[in-house]
Structures are given as C-alpha cells and as structure tokens.
Short mmCIF file of C-alpha atoms and ligand atoms in Angstrom, two decimals:
data_model
loop_
_atom_site.label_atom_id
_atom_site.label_comp_id
_atom_site.label_asym_id
_atom_site.label_seq_id
_atom_site.Cartn_x
_atom_site.Cartn_y
_atom_site.Cartn_z
CA MET A 11 176.01 122.04 136.07
CA GLU A 12 178.62 121.13 133.41
CA TYR A 13 178.64 123.16 130.20
CA ASP A 14 179.86 121.65 126.98
CA ILE A 15 181.15 124.92 125.59
CA SER A 16 182.85 123.11 122.70
CA ARG A 17 179.53 122.91 120.86
CA PHE A 18 179.96 126.61 120.09
CA PHE A 19 183.47 126.14 118.69
CA ALA A 20 184.18 127.24 115.13
CA GLN A 21 184.96 124.49 112.62
CA SER A 22 188.69 123.98 112.22
CA GLU A 23 188.52 123.59 108.42
CA GLY A 24 186.66 125.48 105.72
CA MET A 25 184.06 128.01 106.83
CA PRO A 26 183.98 128.59 110.62
CA PHE A 27 180.25 127.81 110.76
CA SER A 28 177.86 126.05 108.42
CA SER A 29 175.15 128.72 108.69
CA ARG A 30 174.63 132.33 109.70
CA LYS A 31 171.76 132.52 112.14
CA ALA A 32 169.68 135.68 112.37
CA THR A 33 169.64 137.18 115.86
CA MET A 34 166.30 136.80 117.58
CA PRO A 35 165.48 139.98 119.49
CA TRP A 36 162.54 138.40 121.27
CA ALA A 37 164.16 135.09 122.25
CA GLY A 38 162.74 133.82 125.53
CA SER A 39 159.88 136.35 125.50
CA ALA A 40 156.44 135.19 126.55
CA PRO A 41 153.35 136.83 124.97
CA ILE A 42 150.62 137.66 127.45
CA ASP A 43 146.98 136.75 126.92
CA ARG A 44 145.23 139.08 124.47
CA SER A 45 142.43 139.78 126.93
CA ILE A 46 144.76 141.59 129.33
CA ILE A 47 146.93 143.46 126.81
CA GLN A 48 145.16 146.82 127.21
CA GLN A 49 145.23 146.70 131.01
CA GLN A 50 148.90 145.76 131.04
CA TRP A 51 149.63 148.46 128.49
CA ASN A 52 147.89 151.09 130.64
CA ASP A 53 150.12 150.07 133.56
CA LEU A 54 153.20 150.32 131.33
CA GLN A 55 152.26 153.88 130.38
CA GLN A 56 153.04 154.98 133.92
CA LEU A 57 156.13 152.78 134.32
CA ASP A 58 159.27 154.39 135.64
CA THR A 59 161.95 152.50 133.72
CA GLY A 60 164.82 154.38 135.36
CA TYR A 61 167.00 156.27 132.94
CA GLN A 62 167.15 154.53 129.59
CA LYS A 63 167.96 155.85 126.16
CA THR A 64 164.63 156.34 124.42
CA LEU A 65 163.76 156.09 120.73
CA LEU A 66 160.68 156.75 118.65
CA TYR A 67 159.68 154.65 115.65
CA LEU A 68 156.95 155.46 113.12
CA HIS A 69 155.86 152.89 110.55
CA ILE A 70 154.45 153.88 107.16
CA PRO A 71 153.06 150.65 105.64
CA PHE A 72 152.78 151.62 101.96
CA CYS A 73 155.03 150.91 98.99
CA GLU A 74 154.80 152.05 95.39
CA THR A 75 156.45 148.86 94.14
CA HIS A 76 156.93 145.37 95.51
CA CYS A 77 160.67 144.64 95.60
CA LYS A 78 161.39 140.99 94.94
CA PHE A 79 163.75 140.45 97.88
CA CYS A 80 161.65 142.23 100.49
CA GLY A 81 159.65 140.63 103.28
CA PHE A 82 158.29 143.95 104.57
CA TYR A 83 155.86 144.79 101.77
CA GLN A 84 152.39 145.36 103.21
CA ASN A 85 150.08 147.65 101.24
CA ARG A 86 150.09 149.10 97.76
CA PHE A 87 150.30 152.90 97.89
CA GLU A 88 147.07 154.82 97.17
CA ILE A 89 146.68 158.54 97.78
CA ASN A 90 143.44 158.30 99.75
CA ALA A 91 144.65 155.39 101.86
CA ALA A 92 147.86 157.25 102.73
CA GLN A 93 145.88 160.37 103.67
CA ASN A 94 143.55 158.34 105.86
CA TYR A 95 146.50 156.57 107.48
CA THR A 96 148.20 159.87 108.34
CA GLU A 97 145.09 161.02 110.18
CA PHE A 98 144.98 157.81 112.24
CA LEU A 99 148.71 157.96 112.95
CA LEU A 100 148.36 161.51 114.26
CA LYS A 101 145.38 160.43 116.32
CA GLU A 102 147.37 157.57 117.85
CA ILE A 103 150.19 159.99 118.72
CA GLN A 104 147.76 162.46 120.32
CA GLN A 105 146.00 159.74 122.31
CA HIS A 106 149.12 158.42 124.02
CA SER A 107 151.94 160.94 123.90
CA GLN A 108 151.16 162.67 127.19
CA ASN A 109 151.56 159.50 129.24
CA LYS A 110 154.58 159.29 131.53
CA ILE A 111 156.49 156.74 129.46
CA TYR A 112 156.63 159.15 126.49
CA GLN A 113 157.59 162.20 128.50
CA GLN A 114 160.07 160.98 131.11
CA HIS A 115 163.29 160.89 129.05
CA PRO A 116 164.57 162.90 126.07
CA ILE A 117 164.04 161.09 122.78
CA GLN A 118 167.48 160.38 121.31
CA ALA A 119 166.47 159.28 117.82
CA VAL A 120 163.37 159.05 115.64
CA TYR A 121 163.08 156.65 112.73
CA PHE A 122 160.46 156.77 109.96
CA GLY A 123 160.51 153.26 108.50
CA GLY A 124 158.28 151.10 106.37
CA GLY A 125 157.20 150.43 103.75
CA THR A 126 158.19 153.74 102.26
CA PRO A 127 157.69 156.83 104.44
CA THR A 128 158.04 159.13 101.43
CA ALA A 129 154.94 157.52 99.94
CA LEU A 130 153.16 160.11 102.13
CA SER A 131 152.61 163.59 100.72
CA THR A 132 154.93 166.51 101.49
CA HIS A 133 152.21 168.08 103.62
CA ASN A 134 151.59 164.91 105.62
CA LEU A 135 155.27 164.28 106.26
CA SER A 136 155.64 167.86 107.46
CA ILE A 137 152.69 167.75 109.84
CA ILE A 138 153.84 164.44 111.34
CA LEU A 139 157.31 165.92 111.93
CA GLN A 140 155.71 169.00 113.47
CA ALA A 141 153.54 166.78 115.70
CA LEU A 142 156.64 165.00 116.99
CA LYS A 143 158.11 168.34 118.03
CA ASN A 144 154.83 169.38 119.65
CA TYR A 145 154.14 166.19 121.57
CA PHE A 146 157.48 164.62 122.52
CA PRO A 147 160.57 165.77 124.42
CA LEU A 148 162.99 165.43 121.52
CA ALA A 149 166.63 165.78 122.61
CA SER A 150 168.25 168.89 121.16
CA ASP A 151 170.56 166.64 119.10
CA CYS A 152 167.83 164.12 118.25
CA GLU A 153 168.65 162.10 115.12
CA ILE A 154 165.56 162.08 112.86
CA THR A 155 165.80 159.63 109.96
CA ILE A 156 163.48 159.27 106.98
CA GLU A 157 163.78 156.13 104.85
CA THR A 158 163.27 156.79 101.18
CA ARG A 159 163.69 155.49 97.66
CA VAL A 160 164.70 157.14 94.44
CA SER A 161 162.08 159.22 92.64
CA GLU A 162 161.91 162.70 91.22
CA GLU A 163 159.03 163.77 93.45
CA ASN A 164 160.81 162.58 96.59
CA LYS A 165 163.36 165.38 96.17
CA GLU A 166 160.83 168.03 97.08
CA LYS A 167 159.42 165.86 99.88
CA LEU A 168 162.82 165.33 101.45
CA ALA A 169 163.74 169.01 101.21
CA ALA A 170 160.49 169.70 103.09
CA CYS A 171 161.37 167.02 105.67
CA PHE A 172 164.69 168.74 106.32
CA ALA A 173 162.86 172.04 106.72
CA ALA A 174 160.49 170.37 109.21
CA GLY A 175 163.31 168.96 111.35
CA ALA A 176 164.55 165.69 109.80
CA ASN A 177 168.35 165.48 109.74
CA ARG A 178 169.14 162.10 108.21
CA ILE A 179 167.96 160.42 104.99
CA SER A 180 168.42 156.70 104.43
CA ILE A 181 168.12 155.59 100.80
CA GLY A 182 167.42 151.98 99.82
CA VAL A 183 169.99 151.62 97.04
CA GLN A 184 171.01 147.91 97.31
CA THR A 185 173.29 148.33 94.28
CA PHE A 186 174.01 151.03 91.70
CA ASP A 187 173.98 148.42 88.92
CA THR A 188 170.85 149.10 86.85
CA ASP A 189 170.45 145.52 85.57
CA ILE A 190 170.65 143.98 89.02
CA ARG A 191 168.34 146.66 90.46
CA ARG A 192 165.75 145.86 87.78
CA LYS A 193 165.96 142.16 88.63
CA LEU A 194 165.21 143.10 92.24
CA GLY A 195 162.13 145.06 91.17
CA ARG A 196 163.73 148.52 91.44
CA GLN A 197 162.96 150.58 88.34
CA SER A 198 165.23 153.61 88.68
CA THR A 199 168.45 153.63 86.68
CA GLN A 200 171.98 154.24 87.89
CA ASP A 201 171.92 157.76 86.42
CA GLN A 202 168.69 158.61 88.23
CA LEU A 203 170.11 157.23 91.45
CA LEU A 204 173.32 159.24 91.17
CA GLU A 205 171.44 162.41 90.35
CA PHE A 206 169.02 161.88 93.28
CA ILE A 207 171.81 161.33 95.81
CA ASP A 208 173.81 164.25 94.47
CA TYR A 209 170.77 166.51 94.87
CA LEU A 210 170.31 165.48 98.52
CA ILE A 211 173.99 165.85 99.35
CA LYS A 212 174.10 169.32 97.85
CA LEU A 213 171.20 170.40 100.06
CA ASP A 214 173.75 169.93 102.88
CA GLN A 215 171.04 169.70 105.53
CA GLY A 216 171.84 166.37 107.17
CA ALA A 217 173.41 162.95 106.83
CA ILE A 218 172.72 161.11 103.56
CA VAL A 219 173.22 157.37 103.95
CA CYS A 220 172.29 154.31 101.92
CA ASP A 221 171.87 150.56 102.13
CA LEU A 222 174.07 148.37 99.96
CA LEU A 223 173.64 144.61 99.74
CA PHE A 224 176.20 141.97 98.86
CA GLY A 225 175.46 138.48 97.60
CA LEU A 226 172.81 139.72 95.15
CA PRO A 227 172.06 137.47 92.17
CA GLY A 228 174.48 138.39 89.39
CA GLN A 229 176.59 140.65 91.62
CA THR A 230 180.31 140.13 91.07
CA SER A 231 183.11 141.46 93.24
CA GLU A 232 183.67 144.12 90.55
CA VAL A 233 180.05 145.31 90.90
CA LEU A 234 180.43 145.60 94.68
CA ALA A 235 183.74 147.45 94.30
CA LYS A 236 182.07 149.88 91.89
CA ASP A 237 179.12 150.38 94.29
CA LEU A 238 181.55 151.38 97.04
CA GLU A 239 183.43 153.64 94.64
CA TRP A 240 180.17 155.45 93.96
CA ILE A 241 179.40 156.15 97.62
CA GLU A 242 182.94 157.44 98.12
CA SER A 243 182.92 159.66 95.04
CA LEU A 244 179.43 160.97 95.87
CA GLN A 245 180.76 161.83 99.35
CA MET A 246 177.89 160.09 101.11
CA ASP A 247 177.91 160.31 104.90
CA GLY A 248 177.28 156.67 105.76
CA VAL A 249 176.54 153.23 104.39
CA ASP A 250 174.92 150.08 105.64
CA LEU A 251 176.57 147.08 103.96
CA TYR A 252 174.96 143.75 104.66
CA ALA A 253 174.33 140.35 103.11
CA LEU A 254 171.20 139.65 101.11
CA ASN A 255 168.95 137.57 103.34
CA VAL A 256 166.74 135.45 101.13
CA LEU A 257 163.40 135.05 102.85
CA PRO A 258 161.41 132.03 101.64
CA ASN A 259 158.10 133.90 101.28
CA THR A 260 159.49 136.62 98.99
CA ILE A 261 159.36 136.62 95.18
CA LEU A 262 163.13 136.15 95.15
CA GLY A 263 162.97 133.38 97.75
CA LYS A 264 160.47 131.45 95.63
CA SER A 265 162.69 131.80 92.54
CA VAL A 266 165.66 130.51 94.52
CA ALA A 267 163.60 127.58 95.84
CA VAL A 268 162.81 126.38 92.29
CA GLN A 269 166.44 127.05 91.28
CA ARG A 270 165.51 129.71 88.73
CA ILE A 271 167.96 132.04 90.46
CA SER A 272 171.10 131.07 92.32
CA ILE A 273 172.54 133.10 95.16
CA ALA A 274 176.01 133.48 96.63
CA THR A 275 177.37 130.77 98.92
CA PHE A 276 178.51 131.59 102.48
CA GLU A 277 182.08 131.48 101.26
CA GLU A 278 181.35 133.99 98.50
CA ARG A 279 179.43 136.23 100.90
CA GLN A 280 182.27 136.18 103.42
CA GLN A 281 184.66 137.10 100.62
CA LEU A 282 182.46 140.00 99.51
CA TYR A 283 182.10 141.31 103.07
CA LEU A 284 185.86 141.21 103.63
CA GLN A 285 186.39 142.94 100.30
CA GLY A 286 183.90 145.69 101.22
CA LEU A 287 185.38 146.18 104.68
CA LYS A 288 188.89 146.47 103.21
CA GLN A 289 187.79 148.96 100.58
CA LEU A 290 185.96 151.18 103.08
CA THR A 291 188.97 151.04 105.42
CA GLU A 292 191.17 152.19 102.54
CA TYR A 293 188.77 155.11 102.02
CA ASN A 294 189.24 155.87 105.75
CA TRP A 295 185.57 155.33 106.56
CA ARG A 296 184.92 154.58 110.25
CA GLN A 297 183.24 151.27 111.09
CA ILE A 298 180.46 152.06 113.58
CA SER A 299 178.94 148.59 113.72
CA ASN A 300 179.36 145.26 111.96
CA SER A 301 177.32 146.48 109.01
CA HIS A 302 177.60 150.26 109.16
CA TRP A 303 180.31 152.76 108.22
CA ALA A 304 180.51 156.55 108.47
CA ARG A 305 182.63 158.80 106.30
CA ASN A 306 182.45 161.70 108.74
CA THR A 307 181.09 162.76 112.12
CA ARG A 308 177.78 163.96 110.70
CA GLU A 309 176.71 160.32 110.52
CA ARG A 310 176.01 158.69 113.91
CA ASN A 311 173.67 155.77 113.08
CA LEU A 312 172.23 156.32 116.53
CA TYR A 313 168.83 154.70 116.15
CA ASN A 314 170.23 151.47 114.75
CA LEU A 315 172.88 151.18 117.46
CA LEU A 316 170.50 151.89 120.33
CA ILE A 317 167.74 149.59 119.09
CA LYS A 318 170.20 146.66 119.10
CA GLU A 319 170.79 147.31 122.81
CA HIS A 320 167.05 147.09 123.44
CA SER A 321 166.70 150.75 124.37
CA ASN A 322 163.16 151.91 125.02
CA CYS A 323 161.48 152.26 121.66
CA LEU A 324 158.11 154.00 121.59
CA ALA A 325 156.47 152.85 118.38
CA PHE A 326 153.49 154.16 116.45
CA GLY A 327 151.68 153.01 113.34
CA CYS A 328 150.33 149.86 111.75
CA ALA A 329 152.82 146.95 112.11
CA ALA A 330 155.25 149.00 114.22
CA GLY A 331 157.16 147.22 116.97
CA GLY A 332 158.79 148.62 120.10
CA ASN A 333 160.12 148.04 123.63
CA ILE A 334 159.43 149.50 127.04
CA GLY A 335 161.66 148.22 129.82
CA ARG A 336 161.44 144.43 129.70
CA TRP A 337 158.33 144.55 127.54
CA SER A 338 158.21 144.29 123.76
CA PHE A 339 155.18 144.90 121.61
CA MET A 340 153.95 144.50 118.04
CA GLN A 341 151.13 146.65 116.73
CA GLN A 342 148.29 145.42 114.50
CA ARG A 343 149.58 144.37 111.05
CA GLU A 344 146.31 144.82 109.16
CA LEU A 345 145.06 148.34 108.52
CA PRO A 346 141.37 147.65 109.39
CA ASN A 347 142.40 146.25 112.81
CA TYR A 348 144.73 149.18 113.38
CA TYR A 349 142.02 151.72 112.48
CA GLN A 350 139.45 149.98 114.64
CA GLN A 351 141.54 150.11 117.79
CA VAL A 352 142.64 153.71 117.27
CA THR A 353 138.97 154.64 116.79
CA GLN A 354 138.24 152.95 120.12
CA ASN A 355 140.96 155.03 121.75
CA GLN A 356 143.04 151.90 122.41
CA LYS A 357 146.72 151.39 121.76
CA PRO A 358 146.56 149.13 118.65
CA ILE A 359 148.69 146.32 120.04
CA ALA A 360 148.45 142.82 118.59
CA MET A 361 151.07 141.20 120.83
CA LEU A 362 152.69 142.19 124.12
CA MET A 363 155.59 140.13 125.41
CA GLN A 364 157.61 140.15 128.59
CA ARG A 365 161.28 139.39 128.27
CA PRO A 366 163.01 137.32 130.96
CA SER A 367 165.48 138.99 133.33
CA TRP A 368 168.49 137.44 131.54
CA ALA A 369 167.45 139.28 128.38
CA ASP A 370 168.99 142.51 129.78
CA LYS A 371 172.41 140.89 129.80
CA SER A 372 171.76 139.36 126.41
CA ALA A 373 170.85 142.78 124.95
CA ALA A 374 173.95 144.41 126.45
CA VAL A 375 176.14 141.66 124.96
CA GLN A 376 174.40 142.15 121.62
CA GLY A 377 175.19 145.88 121.77
CA GLY A 378 178.89 145.06 122.29
CA ILE A 379 179.11 142.38 119.58
CA GLU A 380 177.35 144.72 117.17
CA LYS A 381 180.14 147.26 117.71
CA GLY A 382 182.81 144.56 117.39
CA PHE A 383 184.08 144.89 120.98
CA LEU A 384 182.89 143.18 124.14
CA ALA A 385 184.32 143.96 127.58
CA CYS A 386 183.46 140.46 128.82
CA GLY A 387 184.43 141.22 132.43
CA ARG A 388 181.52 143.66 132.57
CA TYR A 389 178.92 141.03 131.65
CA PHE A 390 180.28 137.71 132.89
CA ASN A 391 181.45 136.81 136.40
CA ALA A 392 184.67 134.92 137.15
CA GLU A 393 183.01 131.49 137.01
CA GLU A 394 181.32 132.26 133.69
CA LEU A 395 184.56 133.63 132.26
CA SER A 396 186.39 130.46 133.23
CA ILE A 397 183.85 128.49 131.17
CA LEU A 398 183.92 130.93 128.26
CA THR A 399 187.68 131.44 128.01
CA PRO A 400 188.35 128.17 126.07
CA LEU A 401 185.64 129.25 123.63
CA PHE A 402 187.14 132.70 123.14
CA GLU A 403 190.58 131.16 122.68
CA GLN A 404 189.24 128.74 120.09
CA TRP A 405 187.53 131.59 118.24
CA GLN A 406 190.82 133.47 118.36
CA GLN A 407 192.66 130.49 116.84
CA SER A 408 190.02 130.41 114.11
CA GLY A 409 190.72 134.04 113.24
CA LEU A 410 187.39 135.37 114.51
CA CYS A 411 188.56 137.55 117.39
CA LEU A 412 191.38 138.74 119.61
CA TYR A 413 190.87 137.90 123.28
CA GLN A 414 193.01 139.84 125.72
CA ASN A 415 192.47 140.93 129.33
CA THR A 416 188.90 139.58 129.25
CA SER A 417 188.02 141.76 126.25
CA LEU A 418 186.89 140.35 122.93
CA LYS A 419 187.67 142.28 119.76
CA LEU A 420 186.19 140.90 116.56
CA THR A 421 188.40 140.59 113.49
CA PRO A 422 186.90 141.40 110.06
CA LYS A 423 186.09 137.69 109.68
CA GLY A 424 184.54 137.67 113.17
CA ARG A 425 182.41 140.66 112.22
CA PHE A 426 181.04 138.71 109.24
CA TRP A 427 180.15 135.82 111.59
CA ALA A 428 179.02 138.12 114.43
CA SER A 429 175.46 136.79 114.51
CA GLN A 430 176.84 133.28 115.06
CA LEU A 431 179.13 134.42 117.90
CA LEU A 432 176.28 136.35 119.47
CA ASN A 433 174.00 133.36 119.17
CA ALA A 434 176.50 131.24 121.10
CA LEU A 435 176.81 133.83 123.87
CA GLN A 436 173.06 134.31 124.10
CA GLN A 437 172.53 130.57 124.39
CA PHE A 438 175.16 130.47 127.13
CA ILE A 439 173.44 133.32 129.01
CA PHE A 440 170.11 131.54 128.65
CA LEU A 441 171.47 128.17 129.83
CA LYS A 442 173.24 129.76 132.77
CA ALA A 443 170.09 131.56 133.87
CA ASP A 444 167.86 128.50 133.46
S1 SF4 B 510 162.27 147.27 99.94
FE1 SF4 B 510 161.14 149.02 100.75
S2 SF4 B 510 160.00 149.81 98.95
FE2 SF4 B 510 160.64 147.71 98.42
S3 SF4 B 510 158.88 146.42 99.03
FE3 SF4 B 510 160.31 146.48 100.75
S4 SF4 B 510 159.57 148.09 102.08
FE4 SF4 B 510 158.62 148.39 100.06
#
C-alpha cells in the first residue's frame, strides 16, 4: 500500500501546524460489553503480564473550590463525605490488593491525584499511606506523590504525609501572579504561596514540585519570567510547565466562547514555551520530558514518565483510570455508583477497554517523544523507515528535530509541537497495522 507521508509535513511558512492535538491514550481501544466487565476483570486479576513497570494511582474526587480552567472538578468537599469516601477507598484496596496483578511486581510510583487529595484529613491521609505499605509491594525507592494546593492547614497534613511515607509533593500553582490566580478561581495570594512552598522546602523531606501554566489570560512574558524566577529562587526541585488547555465545558472555556476573555494564540504560546525552556536551561535545570524540568536529582518525575509509556497502572477510587497489560479501565465517576459496587464487593469499573496490538508500539513511541528522543530503528523496520525518512527530513528542515543515524532528537520548537509529531507517528503506526 502507498503512504502519502507528506500529509504529516509541517507547513513551510508561519506556524508549523495549525493546531496542537491532544494525545489520545486510548486511541483504537474497544470497550467491552458492560455485562462481562466483572468476569473479564476477574481474569485480569490473575494475568501474568511479564515484567512491566507498575504504578499505583489513587483518586480523591473532592475540591474546596472550583477553578475556572479545570475540567476535573467533581464534588464539593464536605467533611462527612470525605470521611465516608476514605472508608470505601480502603475497602476497595483491601478487597483487591491480594490478587496476583497487584503483587507480582514492585510498585515503582504511587500518585495521589484528584480533585484535591489534601481535602482529606491528616488522619485519613496517614491511614491510606499506611495501607499502601501494608498491602502492596512498594519498591524500596518508590516515588509517592501527593497533589496539593495552598492552604495553611495543608502544611500540617503534608508534614504528616511525609512522616507516613510520601516523598514528593506536587503543588498546583499555575502562576505566582495574584491577580491572574484570582481570575482562575484560586484565592491564595502570592505571599501565601511563597510562604507555603518555603515551609515545605525547609522540611527537606522530599521533592517539592509545582505546575506552572503559560498562555493564561492576562499573562505576559514578564509574568512568566517572574514565575520561573520564583521557582529558582525558592529552590524548588521540579516544575511542570505546560500550555493552558481551554476545555469548552469549563467556566473559562465558556467565557472564551462568548469572547469575554481572550487567550493566547498558538504563536504566542510557542513563544512563551521557548522563553520558559531557555530560562530554565540558563538556570541549569534538567529537562526530563517535554513539559517537566528538575533542578536536582531528588526530582525524578517517575510516575508521569512511566504512565506515558502505558506502564501497568493499578488504580483505585471514584473516577480513577488505569491500565493492565493491553487493557485500560475507567472506574465509576459518580460516588453513589462507586459506593454501590464496592459494597457489592465488585471492582467499581464503568468501562473496560482492550487496546489493539499496535498500541504497544504506539505507547513506546510516545514514551520516546515525551523525552524528546526517539531511537527510530528500535520501533520501525527498514521498510517503515524508508517511508518515514522524508517526513523526518522535512521536520528537520522546519526546525522541529535533528534526524541522524535513524534517531530523532526534538529541538525546543519540536518539543512544543511534540503532540503533533506524535500524532503523525501514531497515525502511521495505525495505518501500517491496519
Ligand atoms: S484545579 Fe484542582 S482544585 Fe481546582 S477544580 Fe481542578 S481538581 Fe479541583
């Protein structure tokens, strides 16, 4: 079959591509019929996947505020609801953790995401962390991350999390600029933020990292430069720097749709990314992935790197999602449905999907692109490389990569457009397998 590889070429003038597509982790996956989910799940529990890096994800679906840009808000935090949820989460862990799939390989990284994990009480966070140690074979260097947000009471909670075994705290900062934070629905001020981070860093118990966004409404290049100055002067261990993704169903997305708020163009976002990358390079931070930098070796960003390669991810909690071998699953999104299935001693799965065989190659390529380097000879045979070489050469001419000895190394500009490059390669893998 003939492949018109030129359809993946970058544009020769202006921006290389007219859009930045999100990567679709479940592309090509087929959901199985609901009536056989539990049976299939029971079979998966005994599956020998061969050695694979294994991760654990716990979802805490409560937030104290509803941030305007966020598409992950689920439930308003209430003390009793959070207490009840903790009991069900522990029950779910106890019900399933002794099955083979949970015990066969050391767990490399654990991630508490949400929502806001630190919406739970100090006691509940500690007993969940203790349960993980009791029930799972955590690797001796297991990375254990807790996502959090700025608040006075979270200081004590996070100190307790460190004492209970957590070793990495990820703070949703977005920007240090108080006015822009307020417009996003974040109430804490710059001073509170600085004081909170400084407190955590001085505990000196683990990596302290944060998320920064670029392309926020009202964010100038000076604001971004100042944000990066703050993380350097605070001596943070790592930073995730990525573009604001305006989702249509968010408060921000609706304001953008009626043109009450305008957001940065692709050109402006590319400029901000290149500016951020340059500044972090000047600070001698190490780029671990297209969107993540580490200041030192304490920060590994292990969970986020391994999840992009489709490592096994054993997930617990309402609305959690995970992978086992070629299977991906999403748990119940609504709390009543989640509680009902846990009460019935069932894994609370809403959707179970099987990925096609070509998805393994696609995930491996994604892992390489995410790190900015792809040893193409490892993933593509001679015939495939002969088709792809004109594409790689065209990308090189467009300033997106260097292509030498069948290896692709992304330039800073290529890293900004990485999702587009990946999309092209994934489509090629799919077409070739079809
Ligand atoms: S950004 Fe975090 S705290 Fe804000 S609504 Fe989303 S999940 Fe909740």
